[in-house]
Amino acid sequence: MTSTTEGAPTRGWKLPPMGVLGPILALIALIVLGAAMNPSFLAYANITNVLARSAFIGIIAVGMTFVITAGGLDLSVGSMAAFIAGLMILVMNAALPTLGVGVPIILLGMAVALVAGLLAGLLNGFLITTLGIEAFIVTLGTMGIYRSLVTWLADGGTLSLDFGLRTFYRPVYFDGILGVSWPIIVFALVVIAGEVLMGRMRFGRHCAATGSNEQVAHYSNVDVNRTRLATYAMLGVLVGVATIMYVPRLGSASASTGVLWELEAIAAVIIGGTVLKGGFGRVWGTVIGVLILSLIDNILNLTDLVSPYLNGAIQGVIIILAVILQRESRAKD
Amino acid sequence: MTQTDRTPVLSLRDVHKSFGPVEVLHGVDLDLHAGEVLALIGENGAGKSTAMKCLAGYQAPTSGEVRVDGTPVRFSSLHDGELAGIVLIHQEFNLAEQLTVEQNVFLGRELRRGPLLDRAEMRRRTADYLARVKCDVDPGARVASLSNSQKQMVEIAKALGRDARVLVMDEPTAVLTRREADILFEQVDALRAEGTAVLFTSHKLGEVKQIADRVAVMRDGEVVRTGDAARMSEDEMATAMVGRDVSDLYPAKPGLAADAPILLRVEGLDVPGQAHGIDLQLRAGEILGLAGLVGSGRTEAMEGLCGLRPARARRIEIGGEEVRIRKPADALDKGLVYLTEDRKLKGLLLGKGMRENLTLASLARYGTFIDRDAEDVALTEAIREFDIRAGRRDALVGNLSGGNQQKLLLAKVMQSGPRILIVDEPTRGIDIGTKQQIYAYLRRLAAEGYGIVLVSSEMQEIIGLSDRVLVMRQGRIAGEVTGEAIGEDAIVRHAMGVAARVEAA
């Protein structure tokens, strides 16, 4: 330690550390690999397909980034999505005789999804912050509850959106602007908003401070409970948004909707460099994490080098590798 | 002294101990004899804990000798200390809460029969140890379900299980009620009768008189006095603990203008379970010392005042206007800030940089979209004003020295533009040069019309800096000392609760 501190902030550009570079390099490597193995990989249709399918997990993962950064965890998002999808379909089907097929009924469905997501997120947040129960326990519980509720609503089968409605609603997933489909646009908007919120606004700093040391945050005029509650509520709303995009794709919901989404979302967040125990998070990293996971799936499907059934195994290896790389880069600091 | 003819079981000879450049023990000599209870007393920061850690092998002395039965030894680990029969009981218990009493007593040296644990034998022996300390606890009970005194007894039972010849206890009664303490002392008596050497520290001079055979008084890293407990009065002990001239470490006190307005008036502040009926007044330009022993409720009262923990007050006025403070933000709005005593756990995010830390409590000033350039300017300003020496601007705060962390913390609380500053242990664990800078800074703020409450366990600091001193004892204001009367004697007596007795005598 020298005796003084440099007077002016350093503005010079230097190579970012491995923790930043790692996920980006991995993504580039996957794209190169995919392009080399199958020429149709870089085709417009394939790219759009990969991005659109990434959007559901991606939108949820952005919310998850905030929850994890603030020192929390949410295991319930997959079943929450299934439950919201089921609820949306039931409400829209029930309103069909009164509202008929048209924009109002779609808006009603969307509102149901957003409100249900907000309430579900607030419930998780309330149990965790006000009652002080471990996030893992609370969301493990609500995960079971939502999964069971959607199974019950569907009576063990599938809830299907009315055929006429489905045809009307389909464009929300399949259409878009200038060839970019809606899920991709919404995902991009969520990411940009999330990045600004995390990096440029008070809320992001407060999340990082809360996750980093709750006591210090409290003593620094941060309302720790409200910050935590807000992260869960925000995640709930984003699950609602993802569900709005998801329902028109298949037009149905069942007990198997959204299975393991929570783990994919958490994995994407961690691969992206957010610290699992909280205190540091980056939204753009999460996006890269989501893309890495989708690309692996896509490449395995496009090539017959490795069975697509091994997708889970490869994702597992990637997650563990990502964390090891991050730890090593941190040890060097 | 009666025991000089016998070889001490455990002793320190001319022990020096330094942490980095700071020497905290300057040649300590201590003797522990079999069948004798030695009380080690002194102010906070006098070096008691460090001396105890050297004794028990937790820390190696920088120079000097630790002798067991007169033979110099060098403990390379805690385990070596335990092998030599020395057991240290921490103030915070060293028990695994989720394990049973029996599992704790035999933790790390479980008895086995073949590959399996010999639970019957461990249970039998545990019951035996517990019976010896007259502790009526089921060996199968979980430690988490025990009371503090029972935990203390389990610690002692654990020490028995290790055939302790020397038992070292750091403030064993701090967490105990009066009755629990009496039970503990009965056990200490029993151990003494069995020939165990016992060393303990305490701030309660009454119990030192009650239980100790000998007393060693430490001050500023040296043993300044040893003697038979029977021949030293509580007052003499207190006098020996203090009594050093205030050097020019402290800035001159300019004296308070008679018409200085009252900035803060608190009436009947209650912090449930911690502080009761606290009244205080603070004038602009005044440094008000808040003294008292650790655990007397000073910190809790001030945290309650600032909305950091649940509290009620009959009336709080800031600048003559009644205010309600329910959460930290209310206090900040009124220009009242609190600088925490625990910079590492409550003050700073050690894994973040200086910029994030500096502005965390006052981010609203930097706009809806945080203006990082403005933050950088603020950091440059703070580095200059507080002379923060971090080497690199982007250094993690956890890598700064204690003194620089403290300066950053001070800069951080000043960020919100306060009028009233409550600083809790503002110089804990930092070097003398930085202390001087902080003292000068606080005095300068006072001269500019700020009101400052100084909470400190360091008597010298209270005396050297305060214009007026309130002394807390057991959650209440026990007395006030003003002007020329501010001295260690007066404060210690209020803090120890001996003031009334002395005056009556």
Coordinates of C-alpha atoms in Angstrom, one line a residue, chain B:
Chain B
M1 CA 1.9 -12.2 47.6
T2 CA 1.7 -15.6 49.1
Q3 CA 2.5 -17.9 46.2
T4 CA 5.9 -16.7 45.1
D5 CA 7.7 -19.7 46.4
R6 CA 5.9 -22.1 44.1
T7 CA 6.5 -22.5 40.4
P8 CA 3.5 -21.1 38.5
V9 CA 1.6 -23.5 36.3
L10 CA 1.5 -21.1 33.5
S11 CA 3.2 -17.7 33.1
L12 CA 4.0 -15.0 30.7
R13 CA 7.5 -13.5 30.8
D14 CA 8.2 -10.1 29.2
V15 CA 5.6 -10.8 26.4
H16 CA 5.4 -8.3 23.6
K17 CA 2.7 -8.6 20.9
S18 CA 2.4 -6.6 17.8
F19 CA -0.3 -6.5 15.2
G20 CA 1.4 -5.0 12.1
P21 CA 3.1 -1.9 13.2
V22 CA 1.0 -1.5 16.4
E23 CA 2.4 -3.0 19.6
V24 CA -0.4 -3.9 22.0
L25 CA 1.5 -5.7 24.7
H26 CA 4.6 -4.1 26.0
G27 CA 6.4 -6.7 28.2
V28 CA 3.7 -8.4 30.1
D29 CA 4.5 -10.7 33.1
L30 CA 1.7 -12.9 34.5
D31 CA 1.8 -15.9 36.8
L32 CA -1.0 -18.4 37.3
H33 CA -0.7 -20.8 40.2
A34 CA -2.5 -24.1 40.9
G35 CA -5.5 -23.7 43.1
E36 CA -5.6 -19.9 42.6
V37 CA -8.1 -17.6 40.9
L38 CA -6.5 -14.6 39.2
A39 CA -8.7 -11.7 38.0
L40 CA -7.3 -9.7 35.1
I41 CA -8.9 -6.3 35.0
G42 CA -8.4 -3.2 32.9
E43 CA -10.2 -0.8 30.5
N44 CA -11.2 -1.9 27.1
G45 CA -8.2 -2.0 24.8
A46 CA -5.8 -2.4 27.7
G47 CA -4.6 -5.7 26.3
K48 CA -6.4 -8.2 28.4
S49 CA -7.8 -10.3 25.6
T50 CA -4.5 -10.4 23.8
A51 CA -2.7 -11.4 27.0
M52 CA -5.2 -14.2 27.5
K53 CA -4.9 -15.4 23.9
C54 CA -1.1 -15.6 24.3
L55 CA -1.6 -17.6 27.5
A56 CA -3.9 -20.1 25.8
G57 CA -1.9 -20.5 22.6
Y58 CA -4.4 -18.7 20.4
Q59 CA -1.8 -16.2 19.5
A60 CA 2.0 -16.5 19.6
P61 CA 3.8 -13.6 21.3
T62 CA 6.0 -11.5 19.1
S63 CA 8.7 -11.8 21.7
G64 CA 8.9 -13.1 25.2
E65 CA 8.1 -16.4 26.7
V66 CA 5.1 -18.5 27.6
R67 CA 6.1 -21.0 30.4
V68 CA 4.3 -24.1 31.4
D69 CA 5.6 -25.3 34.8
G70 CA 8.5 -23.0 34.4
T71 CA 9.6 -24.4 31.1
P72 CA 9.4 -22.1 28.0
V73 CA 7.0 -23.5 25.4
R74 CA 5.9 -22.5 22.0
F75 CA 2.4 -23.4 21.1
S76 CA 2.1 -23.8 17.4
S77 CA -1.6 -24.3 17.6
L78 CA -4.6 -24.1 19.8
H79 CA -4.4 -27.9 20.1
D80 CA -1.0 -27.7 21.7
G81 CA -2.4 -25.4 24.3
E82 CA -5.2 -27.9 25.1
L83 CA -2.7 -30.7 25.3
A84 CA -0.9 -28.8 27.9
G85 CA -4.2 -28.6 29.8
I86 CA -5.0 -25.0 29.1
V87 CA -8.6 -24.2 28.1
L88 CA -9.8 -20.8 27.0
I89 CA -13.5 -20.1 27.2
H90 CA -14.5 -17.3 24.9
Q91 CA -17.0 -14.6 25.7
E92 CA -19.1 -15.9 22.8
F93 CA -19.5 -19.5 23.5
N94 CA -17.6 -22.0 21.4
L95 CA -20.4 -24.6 21.2
A96 CA -22.1 -26.2 18.2
E97 CA -25.6 -25.1 18.9
Q98 CA -27.3 -27.9 17.0
L99 CA -25.4 -30.7 18.7
T100 CA -26.2 -32.2 22.1
V101 CA -24.3 -31.4 25.2
E102 CA -22.6 -34.8 25.1
Q103 CA -21.6 -34.3 21.5
N104 CA -20.1 -30.9 22.3
V105 CA -18.2 -32.1 25.3
F106 CA -16.5 -34.8 23.2
L107 CA -16.3 -32.8 20.0
G108 CA -13.1 -33.6 18.2
R109 CA -12.1 -36.4 20.6
E110 CA -15.0 -38.7 20.4
L111 CA -14.6 -42.0 22.2
R112 CA -14.9 -45.1 20.0
R113 CA -15.3 -48.8 20.4
G114 CA -14.0 -50.3 17.2
P115 CA -15.3 -48.1 14.3
L116 CA -18.4 -47.1 16.2
L117 CA -18.9 -44.3 18.7
D118 CA -19.0 -45.4 22.3
R119 CA -22.1 -43.3 23.1
A120 CA -22.8 -45.0 26.4
E121 CA -19.4 -44.2 27.8
M122 CA -19.4 -40.6 26.5
R123 CA -22.9 -40.1 28.0
R124 CA -21.7 -41.5 31.3
R125 CA -18.7 -39.3 31.5
T126 CA -20.6 -36.2 30.4
A127 CA -23.1 -36.8 33.1
D128 CA -20.2 -37.2 35.5
Y129 CA -18.7 -33.8 34.4
L130 CA -22.0 -32.1 34.6
A131 CA -22.6 -33.5 38.1
R132 CA -19.2 -32.1 39.1
V133 CA -20.2 -28.6 38.1
K134 CA -23.7 -29.2 39.6
C135 CA -25.3 -28.6 36.3
D136 CA -28.7 -30.2 36.0
V137 CA -28.7 -30.7 32.2
D138 CA -29.5 -33.8 30.2
P139 CA -26.4 -34.8 28.2
G140 CA -28.7 -35.5 25.3
A141 CA -30.2 -32.0 25.3
R142 CA -29.4 -29.8 22.4
V143 CA -27.1 -26.9 23.3
A144 CA -29.5 -24.5 21.5
S145 CA -32.1 -25.2 24.1
L146 CA -29.9 -24.2 27.0
S147 CA -29.8 -21.0 28.9
N148 CA -26.6 -18.9 28.9
S149 CA -25.5 -20.0 32.3
Q150 CA -26.1 -23.6 31.3
K151 CA -24.0 -23.1 28.2
Q152 CA -21.3 -21.6 30.4
M153 CA -21.5 -24.7 32.6
V154 CA -21.3 -26.9 29.5
E155 CA -18.1 -25.0 28.5
I156 CA -16.7 -25.7 31.9
A157 CA -17.8 -29.4 31.7
K158 CA -16.0 -29.5 28.4
A159 CA -12.9 -28.1 30.0
L160 CA -13.1 -30.8 32.7
G161 CA -13.3 -33.4 29.9
R162 CA -10.0 -32.1 28.7
D163 CA -8.5 -32.4 32.1
A164 CA -7.9 -28.6 32.2
R165 CA -5.1 -27.5 34.6
V166 CA -5.6 -23.9 33.6
L167 CA -9.0 -22.4 32.9
V168 CA -9.0 -19.0 31.2
M169 CA -12.4 -17.2 30.9
D170 CA -13.0 -14.0 29.0
E171 CA -15.7 -12.1 30.9
P172 CA -17.6 -15.2 31.9
T173 CA -20.3 -13.2 33.7
A174 CA -21.0 -10.7 31.0
V175 CA -23.9 -12.7 29.7
L176 CA -25.1 -14.1 33.1
T177 CA -27.6 -12.8 35.5
R178 CA -26.6 -12.2 39.1
R179 CA -27.9 -15.6 40.2
E180 CA -26.3 -17.4 37.3
A181 CA -23.0 -15.7 38.1
D182 CA -23.2 -17.0 41.7
I183 CA -23.7 -20.6 40.4
L184 CA -20.6 -20.1 38.2
F185 CA -18.6 -18.8 41.2
E186 CA -19.5 -22.0 43.2
Q187 CA -18.1 -24.0 40.4
V188 CA -15.0 -21.8 40.2
D189 CA -14.6 -22.5 44.0
A190 CA -14.8 -26.2 43.4
L191 CA -12.3 -26.1 40.6
R192 CA -9.9 -24.1 42.8
A193 CA -10.3 -26.6 45.6
E194 CA -9.3 -29.3 43.1
G195 CA -6.1 -27.4 42.2
T196 CA -7.1 -25.9 38.9
A197 CA -5.6 -22.5 38.1
V198 CA -8.3 -20.1 37.0
L199 CA -7.9 -16.7 35.2
F200 CA -10.8 -14.6 34.3
T201 CA -11.5 -11.0 33.2
S202 CA -14.4 -8.9 34.4
H203 CA -15.6 -5.3 34.5
K204 CA -17.5 -5.9 37.6
L205 CA -15.2 -5.1 40.4
G206 CA -17.6 -6.4 43.0
E207 CA -17.3 -10.0 41.7
V208 CA -13.6 -9.6 41.4
K209 CA -13.4 -9.0 45.1
Q210 CA -15.8 -11.9 45.7
I211 CA -14.1 -14.6 43.8
A212 CA -10.5 -13.7 43.0
D213 CA -7.4 -14.5 45.2
R214 CA -5.2 -12.2 43.2
V215 CA -5.8 -9.3 40.9
A216 CA -3.7 -8.1 38.0
V217 CA -4.5 -4.7 36.6
M218 CA -3.6 -3.9 32.9
R219 CA -3.3 -0.6 31.3
D220 CA -2.1 0.3 27.9
G221 CA -0.6 -3.1 27.2
E222 CA 1.2 -3.5 30.5
V223 CA 0.5 -5.0 33.9
V224 CA 0.6 -2.0 36.1
R225 CA -0.3 -3.6 39.4
T226 CA -0.8 -7.0 40.9
G227 CA -1.9 -7.8 44.4
D228 CA -4.1 -9.8 46.7
A229 CA -7.7 -9.2 46.0
A230 CA -8.4 -9.1 49.7
R231 CA -6.0 -6.1 50.2
M232 CA -7.3 -4.0 47.3
S233 CA -10.5 -2.0 47.5
E234 CA -12.7 -1.6 44.5
D235 CA -11.7 2.0 44.5
E236 CA -8.0 1.2 44.3
M237 CA -8.7 -1.2 41.5
A238 CA -10.5 1.5 39.5
T239 CA -7.8 4.0 40.2
A240 CA -5.1 1.5 39.0
M241 CA -7.1 0.9 35.9
V242 CA -7.0 4.5 34.9
G243 CA -4.6 7.3 35.9
R244 CA -2.6 8.5 33.0
D245 CA -2.2 12.0 31.8
V246 CA -4.0 13.1 28.8
S247 CA -1.4 13.9 26.2
D248 CA -1.6 16.4 23.4
L249 CA -3.3 13.7 21.4
Y250 CA -6.5 15.7 21.9
P251 CA -7.2 19.1 20.5
A252 CA -7.7 21.9 23.0
K253 CA -11.3 22.5 24.2
P254 CA -12.3 26.0 23.3
G255 CA -15.1 26.0 25.8
L256 CA -18.8 26.3 24.8
A257 CA -20.5 29.7 24.2
A258 CA -23.1 30.3 26.9
D259 CA -25.7 31.1 24.3
A260 CA -25.1 28.1 22.1
P261 CA -28.5 26.9 20.9
I262 CA -29.7 23.4 21.8
L263 CA -29.5 21.2 18.7
L264 CA -30.9 18.0 20.1
R265 CA -33.1 17.4 23.1
V266 CA -34.2 13.9 24.0
E267 CA -36.7 13.1 26.8
G268 CA -37.5 9.6 28.1
L269 CA -36.0 7.5 25.4
D270 CA -36.7 3.8 25.9
V271 CA -35.1 1.0 23.9
P272 CA -36.8 -2.2 25.1
G273 CA -34.6 -4.4 27.2
Q274 CA -31.5 -2.1 26.6
A275 CA -32.0 1.5 27.8
H276 CA -34.6 3.3 29.8
G277 CA -35.6 6.9 30.5
I278 CA -32.6 8.4 28.6
D279 CA -32.7 12.2 28.7
L280 CA -30.1 14.3 27.0
Q281 CA -29.4 17.7 25.5
L282 CA -26.8 18.6 23.0
R283 CA -25.8 22.1 22.1
A284 CA -24.4 23.3 18.9
G285 CA -20.6 23.2 19.1
E286 CA -20.6 20.7 21.9
I287 CA -18.9 17.3 22.1
L288 CA -21.0 15.3 24.5
G289 CA -19.2 12.1 25.8
L290 CA -21.4 9.1 26.4
A291 CA -19.4 6.8 28.7
G292 CA -20.1 3.5 30.4
L293 CA -19.1 -0.1 30.3
V294 CA -19.6 -2.4 27.3
G295 CA -23.2 -3.6 27.6
S296 CA -24.4 -0.5 29.5
G297 CA -26.8 0.3 26.7
R298 CA -25.0 3.3 25.1
T299 CA -24.9 1.9 21.6
E300 CA -28.4 0.6 21.8
A301 CA -29.8 3.9 23.1
M302 CA -28.1 5.8 20.3
E303 CA -29.2 3.3 17.7
G304 CA -32.7 3.6 19.0
L305 CA -32.6 7.3 18.8
C306 CA -31.6 7.1 15.1
G307 CA -34.3 4.7 14.2
L308 CA -32.0 1.8 13.7
R309 CA -33.7 -0.4 16.3
P310 CA -37.2 -0.3 17.9
A311 CA -37.4 2.5 20.4
R312 CA -39.9 4.9 22.0
A313 CA -39.3 8.4 23.3
R314 CA -41.5 10.9 25.1
R315 CA -40.2 13.7 23.1
I316 CA -37.3 14.4 20.7
E317 CA -36.5 17.9 19.5
I318 CA -34.0 18.7 16.8
G319 CA -33.2 22.4 16.4
G320 CA -36.2 23.3 18.7
E321 CA -38.7 21.4 16.6
E322 CA -40.4 18.2 17.7
V323 CA -39.6 15.2 15.4
R324 CA -40.6 11.6 15.2
I325 CA -37.9 9.1 14.2
R326 CA -39.2 5.7 13.2
K327 CA -36.6 4.6 10.6
P328 CA -33.1 5.6 9.7
A329 CA -34.3 7.8 6.8
D330 CA -36.3 10.0 9.3
A331 CA -33.1 10.7 11.3
L332 CA -31.1 11.5 8.1
D333 CA -33.8 13.9 7.0
K334 CA -33.4 15.8 10.2
G335 CA -29.7 15.9 9.9
L336 CA -29.0 13.2 12.6
V337 CA -26.5 10.6 11.6
Y338 CA -25.0 7.6 13.5
L339 CA -21.5 6.3 12.8
T340 CA -21.5 2.6 13.9
E341 CA -19.0 1.1 16.2
D342 CA -18.6 -1.9 14.0
R343 CA -17.2 -0.7 10.7
K344 CA -16.6 -4.2 9.3
L345 CA -20.0 -5.7 10.0
K346 CA -22.3 -2.7 10.0
G347 CA -20.5 0.2 8.4
L348 CA -18.9 -0.8 5.1
L349 CA -19.4 -3.2 2.3
L350 CA -16.0 -4.8 2.4
G351 CA -16.3 -6.5 -1.0
K352 CA -17.1 -3.2 -2.8
G353 CA -15.1 -0.2 -3.8
M354 CA -14.8 3.1 -2.0
R355 CA -17.2 4.9 -4.4
E356 CA -20.2 2.6 -3.8
N357 CA -19.5 2.7 -0.1
L358 CA -19.2 6.4 0.1
T359 CA -22.5 7.2 -1.5
L360 CA -24.6 4.3 -0.4
A361 CA -26.4 6.1 2.4
S362 CA -27.1 9.2 0.4
L363 CA -27.7 7.9 -3.1
A364 CA -30.8 10.0 -3.6
R365 CA -28.5 13.0 -4.0
Y366 CA -27.0 11.5 -7.1
G367 CA -30.2 11.5 -9.1
T368 CA -32.7 8.9 -10.4
F369 CA -30.0 7.7 -12.7
I370 CA -26.9 7.6 -10.6
D371 CA -24.4 10.2 -11.7
R372 CA -21.2 8.3 -11.5
D373 CA -19.1 11.4 -12.4
A374 CA -20.6 13.2 -9.4
E375 CA -19.8 10.2 -7.3
D376 CA -16.2 10.3 -8.5
V377 CA -15.9 13.9 -7.6
A378 CA -17.3 13.2 -4.2
L379 CA -14.8 10.4 -3.7
T380 CA -11.9 12.7 -4.8
E381 CA -13.1 15.2 -2.3
A382 CA -13.4 12.7 0.5
I383 CA -10.0 11.2 -0.2
R384 CA -8.5 14.7 0.1
E385 CA -10.5 15.9 3.0
F386 CA -10.1 12.8 5.1
D387 CA -6.6 11.9 3.9
I388 CA -7.7 8.4 2.9
R389 CA -4.6 6.4 1.9
A390 CA -5.9 3.6 -0.2
G391 CA -3.1 3.2 -2.8
R392 CA -5.6 2.7 -5.6
R393 CA -8.9 4.3 -6.1
D394 CA -10.6 1.1 -7.1
A395 CA -9.2 -0.9 -4.1
L396 CA -11.8 -3.0 -2.3
V397 CA -12.7 -1.5 1.0
G398 CA -11.9 -4.8 2.7
N399 CA -8.3 -4.3 1.7
L400 CA -7.9 -0.9 3.4
S401 CA -6.3 -0.6 6.8
G402 CA -8.6 -0.1 9.8
G403 CA -7.7 3.6 10.0
N404 CA -8.5 4.3 6.3
Q405 CA -11.7 2.3 6.6
Q406 CA -12.7 4.4 9.6
K407 CA -11.9 7.6 7.6
L408 CA -14.0 6.4 4.7
L409 CA -16.9 5.6 7.1
L410 CA -16.7 9.1 8.6
A411 CA -16.7 10.5 5.0
K412 CA -19.7 8.3 4.3
V413 CA -21.8 9.6 7.2
M414 CA -20.8 13.2 6.4
Q415 CA -22.2 12.7 2.9
S416 CA -25.7 13.1 4.0
G417 CA -25.0 16.6 5.3
P418 CA -25.8 16.1 9.0
R419 CA -26.0 18.7 11.7
I420 CA -25.8 16.2 14.6
L421 CA -23.2 13.4 14.5
I422 CA -23.3 10.4 16.9
V423 CA -20.0 8.7 16.6
D424 CA -19.7 5.3 18.3
E425 CA -16.2 4.1 19.1
P426 CA -14.8 6.3 16.3
T427 CA -11.2 5.2 16.9
R428 CA -11.6 1.5 17.8
G429 CA -8.6 -0.5 16.6
I430 CA -6.8 2.2 14.7
D431 CA -3.4 3.6 15.1
I432 CA -2.6 6.7 17.1
G433 CA -1.8 8.9 14.1
T434 CA -5.3 8.3 12.6
K435 CA -6.8 8.7 16.0
Q436 CA -5.3 12.2 16.3
Q437 CA -6.7 13.1 12.8
I438 CA -10.2 11.9 13.7
Y439 CA -10.1 13.8 17.0
A440 CA -9.0 17.0 15.3
Y441 CA -11.7 16.5 12.7
L442 CA -14.4 16.1 15.3
R443 CA -13.3 19.2 17.2
R444 CA -13.2 21.2 14.0
L445 CA -16.8 20.1 13.2
A446 CA -17.9 21.2 16.7
A447 CA -16.2 24.5 16.2
E448 CA -18.2 24.9 13.0
G449 CA -21.4 24.5 15.0
Y450 CA -22.1 20.8 14.6
G451 CA -23.4 18.9 17.7
I452 CA -21.4 15.7 18.4
V453 CA -22.2 12.8 20.7
L454 CA -19.1 10.6 21.3
V455 CA -19.8 7.1 22.5
S456 CA -16.6 5.4 23.6
S457 CA -15.3 2.8 25.9
E458 CA -11.9 4.4 25.9
M459 CA -11.8 6.5 29.0
Q460 CA -8.9 8.7 27.7
E461 CA -10.8 9.5 24.6
I462 CA -13.9 10.5 26.5
I463 CA -11.9 12.7 28.8
G464 CA -9.7 14.2 26.1
L465 CA -12.5 15.2 23.8
S466 CA -15.7 15.8 25.6
D467 CA -17.0 19.1 26.9
R468 CA -19.5 17.2 29.0
V469 CA -19.9 13.5 29.8
L470 CA -22.9 11.4 30.5
V471 CA -22.2 8.0 32.1
M472 CA -24.5 5.1 31.5
R473 CA -24.9 2.1 33.7
Q474 CA -27.2 -0.8 33.2
G475 CA -29.3 1.0 30.6
R476 CA -29.7 4.3 32.5
I477 CA -27.9 7.5 32.7
A478 CA -26.0 7.1 36.0
G479 CA -24.5 10.5 36.2
E480 CA -23.1 13.6 34.5
V481 CA -19.7 15.0 34.7
T482 CA -18.9 18.5 33.4
G483 CA -15.9 20.8 32.8
E484 CA -12.9 20.4 35.2
A485 CA -14.5 17.5 37.0
I486 CA -14.2 15.3 33.9
G487 CA -11.7 12.7 35.0
E488 CA -11.3 8.9 35.0
D489 CA -12.1 8.6 38.6
A490 CA -15.5 10.3 38.4
I491 CA -16.5 8.5 35.3
V492 CA -15.4 5.0 36.4
R493 CA -17.2 5.4 39.7
H494 CA -20.4 6.3 37.9
A495 CA -19.9 3.5 35.4
M496 CA -19.1 0.9 38.1
G497 CA -21.9 2.1 40.3
V498 CA -19.6 2.9 43.2
A499 CA -20.1 6.7 43.1
A500 CA -22.9 6.7 45.6
R501 CA -21.0 4.5 48.0
V502 CA -17.8 6.6 47.8
E503 CA -19.8 9.8 48.4
A504 CA -21.6 8.3 51.3
A505 CA -18.3 7.1 52.9

